[in-house]
Short mmCIF file of C-alpha atoms in Angstrom, two decimals:
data_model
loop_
_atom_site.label_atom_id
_atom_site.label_comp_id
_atom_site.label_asym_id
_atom_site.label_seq_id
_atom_site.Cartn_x
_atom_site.Cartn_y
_atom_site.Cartn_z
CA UNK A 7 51.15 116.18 114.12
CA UNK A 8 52.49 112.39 114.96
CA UNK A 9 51.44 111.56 111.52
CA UNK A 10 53.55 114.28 109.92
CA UNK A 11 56.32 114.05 111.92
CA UNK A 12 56.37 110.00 110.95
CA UNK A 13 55.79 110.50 107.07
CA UNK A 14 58.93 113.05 107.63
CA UNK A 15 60.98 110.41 109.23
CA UNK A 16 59.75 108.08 106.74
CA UNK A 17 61.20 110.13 103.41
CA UNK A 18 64.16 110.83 105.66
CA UNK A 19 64.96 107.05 105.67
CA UNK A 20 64.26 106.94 101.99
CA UNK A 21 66.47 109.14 101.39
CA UNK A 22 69.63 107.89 103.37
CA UNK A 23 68.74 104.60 101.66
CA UNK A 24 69.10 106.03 98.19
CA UNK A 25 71.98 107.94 98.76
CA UNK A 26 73.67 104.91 100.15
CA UNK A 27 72.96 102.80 97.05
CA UNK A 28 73.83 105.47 94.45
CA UNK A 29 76.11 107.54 95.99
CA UNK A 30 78.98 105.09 96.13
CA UNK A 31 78.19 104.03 92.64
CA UNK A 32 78.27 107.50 91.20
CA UNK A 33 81.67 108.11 92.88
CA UNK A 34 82.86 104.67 91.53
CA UNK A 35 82.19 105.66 87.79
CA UNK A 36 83.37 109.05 87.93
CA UNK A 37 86.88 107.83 89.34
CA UNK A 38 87.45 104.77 86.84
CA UNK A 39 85.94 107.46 84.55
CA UNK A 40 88.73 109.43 84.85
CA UNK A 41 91.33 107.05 85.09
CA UNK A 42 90.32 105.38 81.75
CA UNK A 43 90.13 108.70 80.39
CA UNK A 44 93.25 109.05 81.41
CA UNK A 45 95.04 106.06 79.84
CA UNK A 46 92.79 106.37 76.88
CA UNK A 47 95.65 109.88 75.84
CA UNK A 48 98.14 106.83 75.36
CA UNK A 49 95.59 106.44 71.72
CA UNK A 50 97.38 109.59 70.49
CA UNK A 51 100.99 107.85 70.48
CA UNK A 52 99.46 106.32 67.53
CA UNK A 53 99.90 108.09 63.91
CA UNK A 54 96.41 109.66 63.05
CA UNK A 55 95.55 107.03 60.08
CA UNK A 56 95.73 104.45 62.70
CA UNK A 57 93.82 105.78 64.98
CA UNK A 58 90.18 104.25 65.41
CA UNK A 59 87.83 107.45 64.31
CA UNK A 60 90.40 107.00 61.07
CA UNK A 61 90.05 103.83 60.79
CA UNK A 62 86.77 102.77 61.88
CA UNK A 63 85.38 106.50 61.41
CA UNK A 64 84.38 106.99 65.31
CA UNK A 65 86.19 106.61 68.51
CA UNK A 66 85.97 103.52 70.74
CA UNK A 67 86.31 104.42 74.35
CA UNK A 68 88.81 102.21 76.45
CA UNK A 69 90.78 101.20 73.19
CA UNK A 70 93.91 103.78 74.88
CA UNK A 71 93.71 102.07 78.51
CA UNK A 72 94.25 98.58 76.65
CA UNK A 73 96.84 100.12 74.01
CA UNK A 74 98.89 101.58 77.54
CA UNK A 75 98.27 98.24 78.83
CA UNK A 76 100.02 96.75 75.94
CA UNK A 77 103.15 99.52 76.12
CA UNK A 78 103.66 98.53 80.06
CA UNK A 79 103.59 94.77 79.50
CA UNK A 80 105.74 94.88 76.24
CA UNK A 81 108.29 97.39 77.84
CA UNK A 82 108.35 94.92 81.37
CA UNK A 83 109.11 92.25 78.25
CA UNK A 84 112.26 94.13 76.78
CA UNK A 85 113.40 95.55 80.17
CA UNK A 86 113.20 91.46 81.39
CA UNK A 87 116.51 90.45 79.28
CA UNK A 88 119.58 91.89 79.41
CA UNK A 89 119.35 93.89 76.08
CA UNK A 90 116.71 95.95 77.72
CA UNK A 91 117.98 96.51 80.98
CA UNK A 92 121.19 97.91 79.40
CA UNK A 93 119.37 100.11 77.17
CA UNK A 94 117.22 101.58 80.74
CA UNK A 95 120.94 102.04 82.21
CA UNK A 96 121.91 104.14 79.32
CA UNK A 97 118.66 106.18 78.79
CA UNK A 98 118.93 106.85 82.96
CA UNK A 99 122.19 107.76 82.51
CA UNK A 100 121.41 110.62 80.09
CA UNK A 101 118.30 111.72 82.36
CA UNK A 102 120.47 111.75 85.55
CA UNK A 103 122.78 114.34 83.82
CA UNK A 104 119.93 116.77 83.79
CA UNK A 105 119.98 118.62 87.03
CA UNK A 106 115.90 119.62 87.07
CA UNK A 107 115.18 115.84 84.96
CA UNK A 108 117.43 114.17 87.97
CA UNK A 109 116.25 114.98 91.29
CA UNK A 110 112.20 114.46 89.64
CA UNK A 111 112.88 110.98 88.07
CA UNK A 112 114.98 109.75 90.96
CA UNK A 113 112.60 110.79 93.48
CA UNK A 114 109.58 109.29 91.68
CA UNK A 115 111.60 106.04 90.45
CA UNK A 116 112.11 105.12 94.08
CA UNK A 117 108.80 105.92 95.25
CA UNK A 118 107.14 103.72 92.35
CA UNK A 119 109.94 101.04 93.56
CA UNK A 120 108.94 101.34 97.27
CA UNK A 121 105.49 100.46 96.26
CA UNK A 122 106.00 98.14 94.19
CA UNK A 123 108.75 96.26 94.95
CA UNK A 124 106.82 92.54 96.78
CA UNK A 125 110.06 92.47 99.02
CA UNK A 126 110.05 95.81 100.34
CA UNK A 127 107.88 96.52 103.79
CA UNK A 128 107.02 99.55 102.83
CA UNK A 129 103.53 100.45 103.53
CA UNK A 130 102.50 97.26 103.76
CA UNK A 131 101.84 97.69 107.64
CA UNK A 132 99.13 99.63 109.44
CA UNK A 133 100.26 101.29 112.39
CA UNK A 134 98.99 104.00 115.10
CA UNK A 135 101.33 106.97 116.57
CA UNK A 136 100.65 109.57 119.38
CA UNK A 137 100.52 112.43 117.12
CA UNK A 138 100.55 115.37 116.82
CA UNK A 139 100.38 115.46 120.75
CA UNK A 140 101.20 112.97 123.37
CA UNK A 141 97.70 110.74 124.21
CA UNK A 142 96.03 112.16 120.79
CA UNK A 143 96.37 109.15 118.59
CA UNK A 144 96.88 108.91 114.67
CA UNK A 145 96.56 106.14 112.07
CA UNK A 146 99.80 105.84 109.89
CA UNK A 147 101.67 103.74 107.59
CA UNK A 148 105.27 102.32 107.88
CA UNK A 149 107.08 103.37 105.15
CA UNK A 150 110.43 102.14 106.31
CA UNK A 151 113.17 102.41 108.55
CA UNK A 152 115.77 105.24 108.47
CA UNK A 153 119.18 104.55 107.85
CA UNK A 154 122.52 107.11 107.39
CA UNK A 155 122.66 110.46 108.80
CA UNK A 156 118.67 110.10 110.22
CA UNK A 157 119.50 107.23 112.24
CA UNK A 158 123.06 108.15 113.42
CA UNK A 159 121.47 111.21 115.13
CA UNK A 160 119.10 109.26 117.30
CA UNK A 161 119.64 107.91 120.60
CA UNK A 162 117.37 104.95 119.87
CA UNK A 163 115.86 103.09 116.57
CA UNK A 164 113.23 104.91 115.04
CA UNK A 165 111.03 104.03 112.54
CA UNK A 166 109.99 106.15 109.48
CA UNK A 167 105.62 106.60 109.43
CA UNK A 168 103.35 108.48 106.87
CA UNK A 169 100.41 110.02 108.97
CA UNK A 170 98.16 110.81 105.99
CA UNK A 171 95.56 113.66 106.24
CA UNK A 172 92.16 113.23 105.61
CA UNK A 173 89.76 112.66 103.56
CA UNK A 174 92.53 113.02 101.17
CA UNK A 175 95.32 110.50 102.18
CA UNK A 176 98.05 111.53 99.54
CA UNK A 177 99.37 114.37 101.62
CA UNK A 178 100.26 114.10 105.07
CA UNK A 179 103.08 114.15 107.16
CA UNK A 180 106.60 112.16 107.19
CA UNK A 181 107.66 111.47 111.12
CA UNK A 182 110.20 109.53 112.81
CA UNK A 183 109.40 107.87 115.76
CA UNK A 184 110.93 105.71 118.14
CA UNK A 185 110.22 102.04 117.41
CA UNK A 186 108.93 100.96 120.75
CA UNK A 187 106.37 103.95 120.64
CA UNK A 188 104.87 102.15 117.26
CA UNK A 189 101.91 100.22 117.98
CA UNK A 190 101.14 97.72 114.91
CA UNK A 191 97.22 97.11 113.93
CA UNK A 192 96.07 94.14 112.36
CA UNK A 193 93.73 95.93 109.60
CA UNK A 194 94.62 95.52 106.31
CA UNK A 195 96.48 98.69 104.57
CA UNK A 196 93.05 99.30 101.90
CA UNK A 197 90.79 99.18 105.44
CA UNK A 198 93.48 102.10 106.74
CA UNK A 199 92.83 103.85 103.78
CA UNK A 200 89.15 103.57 104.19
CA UNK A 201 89.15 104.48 107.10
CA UNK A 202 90.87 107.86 106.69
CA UNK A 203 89.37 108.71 103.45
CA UNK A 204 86.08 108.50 105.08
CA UNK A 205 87.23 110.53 108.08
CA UNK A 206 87.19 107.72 110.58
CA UNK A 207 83.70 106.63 109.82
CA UNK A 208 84.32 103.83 108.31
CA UNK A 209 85.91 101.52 110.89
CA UNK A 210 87.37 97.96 110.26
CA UNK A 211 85.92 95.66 113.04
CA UNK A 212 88.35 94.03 115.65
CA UNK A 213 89.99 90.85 114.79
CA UNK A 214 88.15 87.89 116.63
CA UNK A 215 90.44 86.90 119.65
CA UNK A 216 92.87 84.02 119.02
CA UNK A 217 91.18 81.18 121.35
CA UNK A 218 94.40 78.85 122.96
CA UNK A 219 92.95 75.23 123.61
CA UNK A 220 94.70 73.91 126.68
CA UNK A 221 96.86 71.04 126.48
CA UNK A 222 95.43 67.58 126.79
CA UNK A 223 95.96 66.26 130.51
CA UNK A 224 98.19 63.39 130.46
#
């Protein structure tokens, strides 16, 4: 019976261990998977004789994520000059005239800005908030502070935090919460991430203590 129940432990290990290695890996392909498929639909801006199964009489997989690639870093080009920028303030000017085009390419123009933008502190800070009760804590992310109407009804500064939901951190919940009630953590914003997408398993380890030598005696 101790024999059995050791074999059983054994393959039980084996197991673990295998999922561990291929598991991850599986998951890894199947997301750049679909993100190269993805960028790979920028092929059909292309007229179909110069496409590669017309050309080269199959299709070469990836050739769309570098052709989209190629748009993005030529368009950044143009846009850089002021030629391009003035044609962007025309062609936004048209789109913001549509009522439905206006609030959906405002909205996701200054989202893409908040996360891109290098100067902006916009979840670039890991942070932890009592929510959704008082001593149950949550991980968030700063996305900014709150200025205008938000602010002006406040008694004190507040600060504007995403508390993602897990294990799927692009929906969650937008809170305000006094500043002084924010405590900052020193993980990095992908270890956040991690953390929630793996539903708190994954945990970054504590920063090694900041050792203060004492001053020389004179």
């Amino acid at each position: 019976m101790s024999d059995g129940i050791k074999k059983t432990s054994t393959l039980r290990k084996w197991l673990v261990a295998g999922l561990l290695v291929w598991a991850p890996l599986a998951i890894t392909v199947w997301v750049i998977g679909l993100i190269i498929g993805f960028m790979d639909r920028s092929i059909l801006l292309l007229p179909p004789e110069f496409r590669p199964e017309a050309v080269f009489g199959f299709n070469i997989p990836g050739l769309g994520a570098l052709l989209a690639v190629a748009i993005v870093l030529l368009t950044g080009a143009l846009v850089a000059n002021f030629l391009g920028r003035t044609l962007v303030g025309w062609g936004e000017a048209v789109l913001n005239r549509i009522p439905l085009v206006r609030s959906v390419y405002s909205a996701a123009k200054q989202v893409i800005e908040t996360f891109v933008s290098q100067d902006s502190r916009s979840f670039r800070q890991v942070v932890m908030v009592e929510y959704p009760r008082k001593d149950c804590w949550s991980i968030a992310f700063l996305a900014g502070a709150p200025v205008g109407e938000v602010q002006d009804k406040t008694a004190q500064k507040v600060l504007t935090v995403f508390v993602p939901t897990a294990p799927n951190p692009t929906s969650g919940f937008v809170i305000m919460v006094p500043e002084h009630e924010v405590i900052p953590l020193q993980m990095s914003v992908e270890e956040g991430f991690r953390m929630v997408i793996s539903l708190g398993v994954v945990t970054p380890k504590s920063p090694a203590p900041v050792s203060v030598e004492p001053p020389p005696v004179a």
